[in-house]
XYZ file of C-alpha atoms in Angstrom:
68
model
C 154.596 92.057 146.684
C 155.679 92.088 142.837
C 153.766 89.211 141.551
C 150.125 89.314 140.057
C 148.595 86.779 142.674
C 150.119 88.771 145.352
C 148.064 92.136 144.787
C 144.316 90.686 143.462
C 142.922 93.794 144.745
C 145.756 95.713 142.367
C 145.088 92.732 139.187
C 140.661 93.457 139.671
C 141.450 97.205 139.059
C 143.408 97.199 136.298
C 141.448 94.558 135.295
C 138.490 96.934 135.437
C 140.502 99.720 133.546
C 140.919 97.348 130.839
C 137.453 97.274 130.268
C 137.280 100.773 129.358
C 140.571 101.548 128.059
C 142.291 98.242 126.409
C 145.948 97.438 126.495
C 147.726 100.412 124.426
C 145.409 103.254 124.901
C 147.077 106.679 123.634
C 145.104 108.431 126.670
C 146.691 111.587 124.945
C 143.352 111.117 122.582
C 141.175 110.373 125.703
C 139.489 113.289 126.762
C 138.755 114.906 130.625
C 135.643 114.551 130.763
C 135.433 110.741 129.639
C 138.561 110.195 132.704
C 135.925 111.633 134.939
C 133.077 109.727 133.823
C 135.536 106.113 133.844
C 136.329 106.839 137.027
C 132.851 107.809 138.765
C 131.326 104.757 137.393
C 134.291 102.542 138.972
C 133.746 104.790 142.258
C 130.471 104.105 142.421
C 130.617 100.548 141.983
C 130.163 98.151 144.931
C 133.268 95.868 145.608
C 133.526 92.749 147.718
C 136.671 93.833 149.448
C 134.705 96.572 150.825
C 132.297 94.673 152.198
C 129.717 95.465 148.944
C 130.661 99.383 149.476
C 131.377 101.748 147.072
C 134.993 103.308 147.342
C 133.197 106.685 147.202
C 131.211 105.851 150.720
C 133.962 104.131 152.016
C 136.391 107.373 151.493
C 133.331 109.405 152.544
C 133.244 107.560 155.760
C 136.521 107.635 156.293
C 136.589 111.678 155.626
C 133.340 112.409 157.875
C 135.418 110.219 160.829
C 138.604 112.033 160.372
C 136.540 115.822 160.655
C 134.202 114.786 163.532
């Protein structure tokens, strides 16, 4: 799918991004370490496609089902 309403997961995220990094963001002048801390918080933050998970426990699950 190409169109907006088509990907709503896709639109949230970026949607999300744009919160901390608006439209036009040289992220030349962004440093590492404020990346890392962006994208922790998003990690860490519960979503309703998830079922109120985190995508950090969700990719933990997923890695602890995959080794076991």
């Amino acid at each position: 799918p190409y169109s907006p309403w088509e990907r709503p997961t896709n639109e949230n995220s970026n949607g999300l991004i744009r919160h901390y990094f608006p439209k036009g963001t040289d992220f030349s002048q962004v440093s590492k370490k404020e990346l890392k801390r962006v994208q922790d918080e998003l990690n860490e933050r519960p979503r309703e496609v998830l079922k109120w998970k985190t995508p950090k426990d969700v990719f933990e699950e997923y890695i602890v089902q995959k080794i076991a």
